[in-house]
Coordinates of N, CA and C in Angstrom, one line a residue:
M11 N 0.8 -1.2 0.0 CA 0.0 0.0 0.0 C 0.9 1.3 0.0
K12 N 2.0 1.2 0.7 CA 2.9 2.3 0.7 C 3.4 2.7 -0.7
D13 N 3.6 1.6 -1.5 CA 4.1 1.9 -2.9 C 3.1 2.7 -3.7
I14 N 1.8 2.4 -3.5 CA 0.7 3.1 -4.2 C 0.7 4.5 -3.7
K15 N 0.8 4.7 -2.4 CA 0.8 6.1 -1.8 C 2.0 6.9 -2.4
D16 N 3.2 6.3 -2.5 CA 4.3 7.0 -3.0 C 4.1 7.4 -4.5
R17 N 3.5 6.5 -5.2 CA 3.2 6.8 -6.7 C 2.2 7.9 -6.8
S18 N 1.2 7.8 -5.9 CA 0.1 8.9 -5.9 C 0.7 10.2 -5.6
R19 N 1.7 10.3 -4.6 CA 2.4 11.5 -4.3 C 3.2 12.0 -5.4
R20 N 3.9 11.1 -6.1 CA 4.7 11.5 -7.3 C 3.8 12.0 -8.4
L21 N 2.7 11.4 -8.5 CA 1.7 11.8 -9.6 C 1.2 13.2 -9.3
R22 N 0.9 13.5 -8.1 CA 0.4 14.9 -7.7 C 1.6 15.9 -8.0
F23 N 2.8 15.5 -7.7 CA 4.0 16.4 -7.9 C 4.1 16.7 -9.4
Y24 N 4.1 15.6 -10.2 CA 4.2 15.8 -11.7 C 3.0 16.6 -12.2
R25 N 1.8 16.4 -11.7 CA 0.7 17.2 -12.1 C 0.9 18.7 -11.8
K26 N 1.5 19.0 -10.6 CA 1.8 20.3 -10.2 C 2.8 21.0 -11.2
I27 N 3.9 20.2 -11.4 CA 4.9 20.7 -12.4 C 4.3 21.0 -13.7
H28 N 3.5 20.1 -14.2 CA 2.9 20.2 -15.5 C 2.0 21.4 -15.5
G29 N 1.2 21.6 -14.5 CA 0.3 22.7 -14.5 C 1.0 24.1 -14.3
V30 N 2.0 24.2 -13.5 CA 2.7 25.4 -13.3 C 3.5 25.8 -14.6
L31 N 4.2 24.8 -15.2 CA 4.8 25.1 -16.5 C 3.8 25.5 -17.6
G32 N 2.7 24.8 -17.6 CA 1.7 25.1 -18.7 C 1.2 26.5 -18.5
G33 N 0.9 26.8 -17.3 CA 0.3 28.2 -17.0 C 1.3 29.3 -17.3
T34 N 2.6 29.0 -16.9 CA 3.6 30.0 -17.0 C 4.0 30.2 -18.5
L35 N 4.1 29.1 -19.2 CA 4.7 29.2 -20.6 C 3.6 29.1 -21.7
F36 N 2.4 29.2 -21.3 CA 1.3 29.0 -22.3 C 1.4 30.0 -23.5
F37 N 1.6 31.2 -23.2 CA 1.7 32.3 -24.2 C 2.9 31.9 -25.2
F38 N 4.0 31.5 -24.7 CA 5.2 31.2 -25.5 C 5.0 30.0 -26.3
F39 N 4.3 28.9 -25.7 CA 4.0 27.8 -26.5 C 3.0 28.1 -27.6
L40 N 2.1 29.0 -27.4 CA 1.1 29.4 -28.4 C 1.8 30.1 -29.5
I41 N 2.8 30.9 -29.2 CA 3.5 31.6 -30.3 C 4.3 30.6 -31.1
I42 N 5.0 29.7 -30.4 CA 5.8 28.6 -31.1 C 4.9 27.8 -32.0
A43 N 3.7 27.4 -31.5 CA 2.8 26.6 -32.3 C 2.3 27.3 -33.5
V44 N 1.8 28.5 -33.3 CA 1.2 29.3 -34.5 C 2.3 29.6 -35.5
T45 N 3.5 30.1 -35.0 CA 4.5 30.5 -36.0 C 5.1 29.2 -36.7
G46 N 5.2 28.1 -35.9 CA 5.6 26.8 -36.5 C 4.7 26.4 -37.6
L47 N 3.4 26.5 -37.4 CA 2.4 26.1 -38.4 C 2.5 27.0 -39.6
L48 N 2.7 28.3 -39.4 CA 2.8 29.2 -40.5 C 4.1 28.9 -41.3
L49 N 5.2 28.6 -40.6 CA 6.4 28.3 -41.3 C 6.3 27.0 -42.1
G50 N 5.6 26.1 -41.6 CA 5.4 24.8 -42.3 C 4.6 25.0 -43.6
W51 N 3.7 26.0 -43.6 CA 2.9 26.3 -44.8 C 3.4 27.4 -45.6
K52 N 4.6 28.0 -45.3 CA 5.0 29.2 -46.1 C 5.1 29.0 -47.6
K53 N 5.6 27.8 -48.0 CA 5.7 27.6 -49.5 C 4.4 27.4 -50.1
H54 N 3.3 27.1 -49.4 CA 2.0 26.9 -49.9 C 1.0 28.0 -49.6
S55 N 1.6 29.2 -49.4 CA 0.7 30.3 -48.9 C 0.3 31.2 -50.1
G56 N 0.6 30.8 -51.3 CA 0.3 31.6 -52.5 C 1.1 33.0 -52.5
G57 N 2.3 32.9 -52.0 CA 3.1 34.1 -52.0 C 2.9 35.1 -50.8
V58 N 2.0 34.8 -49.9 CA 1.7 35.7 -48.8 C 2.8 35.6 -47.8
L59 N 3.3 34.5 -47.4 CA 4.3 34.4 -46.4 C 5.7 34.3 -47.1
L60 N 5.8 33.6 -48.2 CA 7.1 33.5 -48.9 C 6.9 33.6 -50.4
A61 N 7.6 34.6 -50.9 CA 7.4 34.9 -52.4 C 7.9 33.7 -53.2
K62 N 7.2 33.5 -54.3 CA 7.7 32.5 -55.3 C 9.1 32.9 -55.8
S63 N 9.9 32.0 -56.1 CA 11.2 32.3 -56.7 C 11.0 32.3 -58.2
Y64 N 11.3 33.5 -58.8 CA 11.1 33.6 -60.3 C 12.3 33.1 -61.0
K65 N 12.1 32.9 -62.3 CA 13.1 32.4 -63.2 C 13.7 33.5 -64.1
G66 N 15.0 33.4 -64.2 CA 15.8 34.3 -65.0 C 15.8 33.8 -66.4
V67 N 16.5 34.5 -67.3 CA 16.6 34.1 -68.7 C 17.5 32.9 -68.9
S68 N 18.6 32.8 -68.2 CA 19.5 31.7 -68.4 C 20.1 31.1 -67.1
A69 N 20.2 29.8 -67.1 CA 20.8 29.1 -66.0 C 22.3 28.9 -66.2
D70 N 22.9 29.4 -67.3 CA 24.3 29.3 -67.6 C 25.1 30.4 -67.0
P71 N 25.9 30.2 -66.0 CA 26.6 31.2 -65.3 C 27.5 32.1 -66.2
K72 N 27.9 31.5 -67.3 CA 28.8 32.3 -68.3 C 28.1 33.5 -68.8
T73 N 26.8 33.5 -68.8 CA 26.0 34.6 -69.4 C 25.6 35.7 -68.3
W74 N 25.9 35.4 -67.0 CA 25.5 36.2 -65.9 C 26.3 37.5 -65.8
L75 N 25.7 38.5 -65.3 CA 26.4 39.7 -64.9 C 27.2 39.4 -63.6
P76 N 28.3 40.2 -63.4 CA 29.0 40.0 -62.1 C 28.1 40.3 -60.9
V77 N 28.4 39.7 -59.8 CA 27.6 39.9 -58.6 C 27.6 41.3 -58.1
D78 N 28.8 42.0 -58.2 CA 28.8 43.4 -57.8 C 27.9 44.3 -58.6
S79 N 27.7 44.0 -59.9 CA 26.8 44.8 -60.8 C 25.4 44.5 -60.4
L80 N 25.1 43.2 -60.1 CA 23.7 42.8 -59.6 C 23.4 43.5 -58.3
Q81 N 24.4 43.6 -57.4 CA 24.2 44.2 -56.1 C 23.9 45.7 -56.3
K82 N 24.6 46.3 -57.2 CA 24.3 47.8 -57.4 C 22.8 47.9 -57.9
I83 N 22.4 47.1 -58.8 CA 21.0 47.1 -59.3 C 20.0 46.9 -58.1
A84 N 20.3 45.9 -57.2 CA 19.5 45.7 -56.1 C 19.4 46.9 -55.1
F85 N 20.6 47.5 -54.9 CA 20.6 48.7 -54.0 C 19.8 49.8 -54.6
N86 N 20.0 50.1 -55.9 CA 19.2 51.1 -56.6 C 17.7 50.8 -56.5
T87 N 17.3 49.6 -56.7 CA 15.9 49.2 -56.7 C 15.4 49.4 -55.3
L88 N 16.1 49.0 -54.3 CA 15.7 49.2 -52.9 C 15.4 50.7 -52.6
R89 N 16.4 51.5 -53.0 CA 16.3 53.0 -52.8 C 15.1 53.6 -53.6
D90 N 15.0 53.2 -54.9 CA 14.0 53.9 -55.8 C 12.6 53.3 -55.7
S91 N 12.5 52.0 -55.5 CA 11.2 51.3 -55.6 C 10.6 50.9 -54.3
V92 N 11.5 50.9 -53.2 CA 11.0 50.5 -51.9 C 11.0 51.7 -51.0
S93 N 12.2 52.1 -50.6 CA 12.3 53.3 -49.7 C 13.8 53.7 -49.6
A94 N 14.0 55.0 -49.7 CA 15.4 55.5 -49.6 C 15.8 55.5 -48.1
E95 N 14.8 55.3 -47.2 CA 15.1 55.3 -45.8 C 15.7 53.9 -45.3
L96 N 15.5 52.9 -46.1 CA 15.9 51.5 -45.6 C 17.4 51.3 -45.8
S97 N 18.0 50.6 -44.9 CA 19.4 50.3 -45.0 C 19.7 49.2 -46.1
P98 N 20.8 49.5 -46.8 CA 21.1 48.5 -47.9 C 22.0 47.4 -47.3
E99 N 22.2 47.3 -46.0 CA 23.1 46.3 -45.5 C 22.5 44.9 -45.8
L100 N 23.3 44.0 -46.4 CA 22.8 42.7 -46.8 C 23.0 41.7 -45.7
D101 N 22.0 40.8 -45.6 CA 22.1 39.7 -44.7 C 22.7 38.5 -45.5
R102 N 22.2 38.4 -46.8 CA 22.8 37.3 -47.7 C 22.4 37.6 -49.1
I103 N 23.2 37.0 -50.0 CA 22.9 36.9 -51.4 C 22.6 35.5 -51.7
D104 N 21.4 35.2 -52.2 CA 21.0 33.8 -52.4 C 20.9 33.6 -53.9
I105 N 21.9 32.9 -54.5 CA 21.9 32.7 -55.9 C 21.3 31.3 -56.2
R106 N 20.3 31.3 -57.1 CA 19.6 30.1 -57.5 C 20.1 29.7 -58.9
P107 N 21.2 29.0 -59.1 CA 21.8 28.7 -60.4 C 20.8 28.0 -61.4
Q108 N 20.0 27.1 -60.8 CA 19.0 26.4 -61.7 C 17.9 27.3 -62.3
K109 N 17.7 28.4 -61.6 CA 16.7 29.4 -62.1 C 17.3 30.6 -62.7
G110 N 18.6 30.8 -62.6 CA 19.3 31.9 -63.2 C 18.8 33.2 -62.5
M111 N 18.6 33.1 -61.2 CA 18.1 34.2 -60.4 C 18.9 34.4 -59.2
V112 N 18.9 35.6 -58.7 CA 19.6 35.9 -57.4 C 18.6 36.7 -56.5
K113 N 18.6 36.4 -55.2 CA 17.8 37.1 -54.2 C 18.8 37.9 -53.4
F114 N 18.4 39.2 -53.2 CA 19.2 40.0 -52.2 C 18.3 40.1 -51.0
V115 N 18.8 39.6 -49.8 CA 18.0 39.7 -48.6 C 18.7 40.6 -47.7
F116 N 18.0 41.6 -47.1 CA 18.6 42.7 -46.4 C 18.6 42.4 -44.9
A117 N 19.5 42.9 -44.1 CA 19.7 42.6 -42.7 C 18.8 43.3 -41.8
D118 N 18.4 44.5 -42.1 CA 17.7 45.4 -41.1 C 16.2 45.5 -41.3
H119 N 15.7 44.9 -42.4 CA 14.3 45.0 -42.7 C 13.9 43.7 -43.5
Y120 N 12.7 43.6 -43.9 CA 12.2 42.4 -44.5 C 11.9 42.6 -46.0
A121 N 12.6 43.5 -46.6 CA 12.5 43.6 -48.1 C 13.4 42.7 -48.7
G122 N 13.1 42.1 -49.9 CA 13.9 41.3 -50.7 C 13.8 41.6 -52.1
I123 N 14.8 41.4 -52.9 CA 14.8 41.8 -54.3 C 15.3 40.6 -55.1
Q124 N 14.5 40.1 -56.1 CA 15.0 39.1 -57.0 C 15.3 39.7 -58.3
L125 N 16.5 39.3 -58.8 CA 17.0 39.8 -60.1 C 17.3 38.7 -61.0
D126 N 17.2 38.9 -62.3 CA 17.6 38.0 -63.3 C 19.1 38.1 -63.4
C127 N 19.8 37.0 -63.3 CA 21.3 37.0 -63.2 C 21.9 37.4 -64.6
T128 N 21.2 37.2 -65.7 CA 21.8 37.6 -67.0 C 21.5 39.0 -67.4
T129 N 20.3 39.5 -67.2 CA 19.9 40.8 -67.6 C 19.9 41.9 -66.5
G130 N 19.9 41.4 -65.3 CA 19.8 42.3 -64.2 C 18.4 42.9 -64.0
Q131 N 17.5 42.4 -64.7 CA 16.1 42.9 -64.6 C 15.5 42.5 -63.3
V132 N 14.7 43.4 -62.7 CA 14.0 43.1 -61.4 C 12.9 42.1 -61.7
L133 N 13.0 40.9 -61.1 CA 12.0 39.9 -61.3 C 10.8 40.1 -60.3
H134 N 11.2 40.5 -59.0 CA 10.2 40.6 -58.0 C 10.8 41.4 -56.8
I135 N 10.0 42.2 -56.2 CA 10.3 42.9 -55.0 C 9.3 42.3 -53.9
E136 N 9.9 41.8 -52.9 CA 9.1 41.0 -51.9 C 9.2 41.6 -50.5
T137 N 8.2 41.3 -49.7 CA 8.2 41.5 -48.3 C 8.4 40.1 -47.7
R138 N 9.5 39.9 -47.0 CA 9.8 38.6 -46.5 C 9.1 38.3 -45.1
R139 N 7.8 38.1 -45.2 CA 7.1 37.8 -44.0 C 7.5 36.6 -43.2
S140 N 8.0 35.6 -44.0 CA 8.4 34.4 -43.3 C 9.7 34.6 -42.5
D141 N 10.5 35.5 -42.9 CA 11.7 35.9 -42.0 C 11.3 36.5 -40.7
F142 N 10.3 37.3 -40.7 CA 9.7 37.9 -39.5 C 9.1 36.8 -38.6
I143 N 8.3 35.9 -39.2 CA 7.7 34.8 -38.5 C 8.8 33.9 -37.9
E144 N 9.8 33.6 -38.6 CA 10.9 32.8 -38.1 C 11.6 33.4 -36.9
K145 N 11.8 34.8 -37.0 CA 12.4 35.4 -35.8 C 11.5 35.4 -34.6
L146 N 10.2 35.5 -34.8 CA 9.3 35.3 -33.7 C 9.4 33.9 -33.1
H147 N 9.4 32.9 -34.0 CA 9.4 31.5 -33.7 C 10.6 31.1 -32.8
D148 N 11.8 31.6 -33.2 CA 13.0 31.2 -32.5 C 13.5 32.2 -31.4
G149 N 12.8 33.3 -31.2 CA 13.1 34.3 -30.2 C 14.1 35.3 -30.6
S150 N 14.7 35.2 -31.8 CA 15.7 36.2 -32.2 C 15.2 37.5 -32.5
Y151 N 13.8 37.7 -32.5 CA 13.2 39.0 -32.8 C 13.7 40.0 -31.7
L152 N 13.6 39.6 -30.5 CA 14.0 40.5 -29.4 C 15.5 40.9 -29.5
D153 N 16.3 40.0 -29.8 CA 17.8 40.3 -30.0 C 18.0 41.3 -31.1
A154 N 17.2 41.1 -32.2 CA 17.3 42.1 -33.3 C 16.7 43.5 -32.9
L155 N 15.7 43.4 -32.1 CA 15.0 44.7 -31.7 C 16.0 45.5 -30.9
V156 N 16.8 44.9 -30.0 CA 17.7 45.7 -29.2 C 19.2 45.6 -29.7
N157 N 19.3 45.0 -30.9 CA 20.6 45.0 -31.6 C 21.7 44.2 -30.9
L158 N 21.4 43.0 -30.4 CA 22.3 42.1 -29.8 C 22.8 41.1 -30.7
D159 N 24.1 41.2 -31.1 CA 24.7 40.3 -32.1 C 24.8 38.9 -31.6
E160 N 25.1 38.7 -30.3 CA 25.4 37.4 -29.8 C 24.1 36.6 -29.6
Q161 N 23.0 37.2 -29.7 CA 21.7 36.5 -29.6 C 21.5 35.8 -28.3
P162 N 21.7 36.5 -27.1 CA 21.5 35.8 -25.8 C 20.0 35.5 -25.6
F163 N 19.1 36.4 -26.0 CA 17.7 36.1 -25.8 C 17.3 34.8 -26.5
K164 N 17.7 34.7 -27.8 CA 17.4 33.5 -28.6 C 17.9 32.2 -27.9
L165 N 19.1 32.3 -27.4 CA 19.7 31.1 -26.7 C 18.9 30.8 -25.4
L166 N 18.6 31.8 -24.6 CA 17.8 31.6 -23.4 C 16.4 31.0 -23.7
Y167 N 15.8 31.7 -24.7 CA 14.4 31.3 -25.1 C 14.3 29.9 -25.6
T168 N 15.2 29.5 -26.5 CA 15.2 28.1 -27.0 C 15.6 27.1 -26.0
S169 N 16.5 27.5 -25.1 CA 16.9 26.5 -24.0 C 15.7 26.3 -23.1
V170 N 15.1 27.4 -22.6 CA 13.9 27.3 -21.7 C 12.8 26.5 -22.3
M171 N 12.5 26.9 -23.5 CA 11.3 26.2 -24.2 C 11.6 24.7 -24.5
G172 N 12.9 24.4 -24.9 CA 13.2 23.0 -25.2 C 13.2 22.2 -23.9
I173 N 13.7 22.7 -22.8 CA 13.7 22.0 -21.5 C 12.3 21.8 -21.1
A174 N 11.5 22.9 -21.2 CA 10.1 22.8 -20.8 C 9.3 21.8 -21.6
L175 N 9.6 21.7 -22.9 CA 8.9 20.7 -23.7 C 9.3 19.3 -23.3
I176 N 10.5 19.1 -23.0 CA 11.0 17.8 -22.5 C 10.3 17.4 -21.2
L177 N 10.2 18.4 -20.2 CA 9.5 18.2 -19.0 C 8.0 17.9 -19.2
F178 N 7.4 18.6 -20.1 CA 6.0 18.4 -20.5 C 5.8 17.0 -21.0
S179 N 6.7 16.5 -21.8 CA 6.6 15.2 -22.4 C 6.7 14.1 -21.3
V180 N 7.7 14.3 -20.4 CA 7.9 13.3 -19.3 C 6.7 13.3 -18.4
T181 N 6.4 14.5 -17.9 CA 5.3 14.6 -16.9 C 4.0 14.2 -17.5
G182 N 3.8 14.6 -18.8 CA 2.5 14.2 -19.5 C 2.4 12.7 -19.6
F183 N 3.5 12.1 -20.0 CA 3.4 10.6 -20.1 C 3.1 10.0 -18.7
Y184 N 3.8 10.5 -17.7 CA 3.5 9.9 -16.3 C 2.1 10.2 -15.9
L185 N 1.6 11.4 -16.2 CA 0.2 11.7 -15.9 C -0.8 10.8 -16.6
Y186 N -0.4 10.4 -17.8 CA -1.3 9.4 -18.5 C -1.1 8.0 -18.0
Y187 N 0.1 7.6 -17.8 CA 0.4 6.2 -17.5 C 0.3 5.9 -16.0
G188 N 0.6 6.9 -15.1 CA 0.6 6.6 -13.7 C -0.7 6.2 -13.1
P189 N -1.8 6.9 -13.4 CA -3.1 6.5 -12.8 C -3.5 5.1 -13.3
K190 N -3.2 4.7 -14.6 CA -3.5 3.4 -15.1 C -2.8 2.3 -14.3
R191 N -1.5 2.6 -14.0 CA -0.7 1.6 -13.3 C -1.2 1.5 -11.8
I192 N -1.5 2.6 -11.2 CA -2.1 2.6 -9.8 C -3.4 1.8 -9.8
R193 N -4.3 2.0 -10.7 CA -5.5 1.3 -10.8 C -5.3 -0.2 -11.0
Q194 N -4.4 -0.5 -11.9 CA -4.1 -1.9 -12.1 C -3.5 -2.6 -10.9
E195 N -2.7 -1.9 -10.1 CA -2.1 -2.5 -8.9 C -3.2 -2.7 -7.8
K196 N -4.1 -1.7 -7.7 CA -5.2 -1.8 -6.8 C -6.1 -3.0 -7.1
L197 N -6.4 -3.2 -8.4 CA -7.2 -4.3 -8.9 C -6.5 -5.6 -8.6
T198 N -5.2 -5.7 -8.8 CA -4.4 -6.9 -8.6 C -4.4 -7.2 -7.1
R199 N -4.2 -6.2 -6.2 CA -4.2 -6.4 -4.8 C -5.6 -6.9 -4.2
S200 N -6.6 -6.2 -4.8 CA -7.9 -6.6 -4.3 C -8.3 -8.0 -4.8
A201 N -7.8 -8.4 -5.9 CA -8.1 -9.8 -6.4 C -7.3 -10.8 -5.6
K202 N -6.1 -10.5 -5.1 CA -5.4 -11.4 -4.2 C -6.0 -11.5 -2.8
L203 N -6.7 -10.5 -2.4 CA -7.4 -10.5 -1.1 C -8.6 -11.4 -1.1
V204 N -9.2 -11.6 -2.3 CA -10.4 -12.4 -2.4 C -10.2 -13.8 -2.4

């Protein structure tokens, strides 16, 4: 009987941990769930979350303009067609050889510019909503907001949420399995008494 009381005590303890964590971290888990769902669907959002990658004239790199020339076109396009106020600092240059296209992704905002590698023609000016959603999802949005390069908030956020998810899984399993095991033991003991 002592064994059942110990298990019941442990079960109450796990239920308390599960409840406190759930109540405390509910908002963050909701953000992770919603943003994760959106990120999973970004390529199937009809261009709302992630713009389609357009095709250039040629996939042959011999016909392409030099990257520095394409970069100048992207910077001019950003200034003239998006906003002269936005920073031209690049996060990355994403070359798609099979499409003959290059994407310029900027560091300090969510504008993106797709150019034809051969002609330099602007294929698409996009708002990279999926990048914003990803920053919300992994917690790096706050690091970017206060300009922290080492991303301490992202590290803390992902660590806390990862550990909490592990604890939720363990305590949730025990909350599911524990009562079944206690009931089974009670039935087994009462059967032995008869």
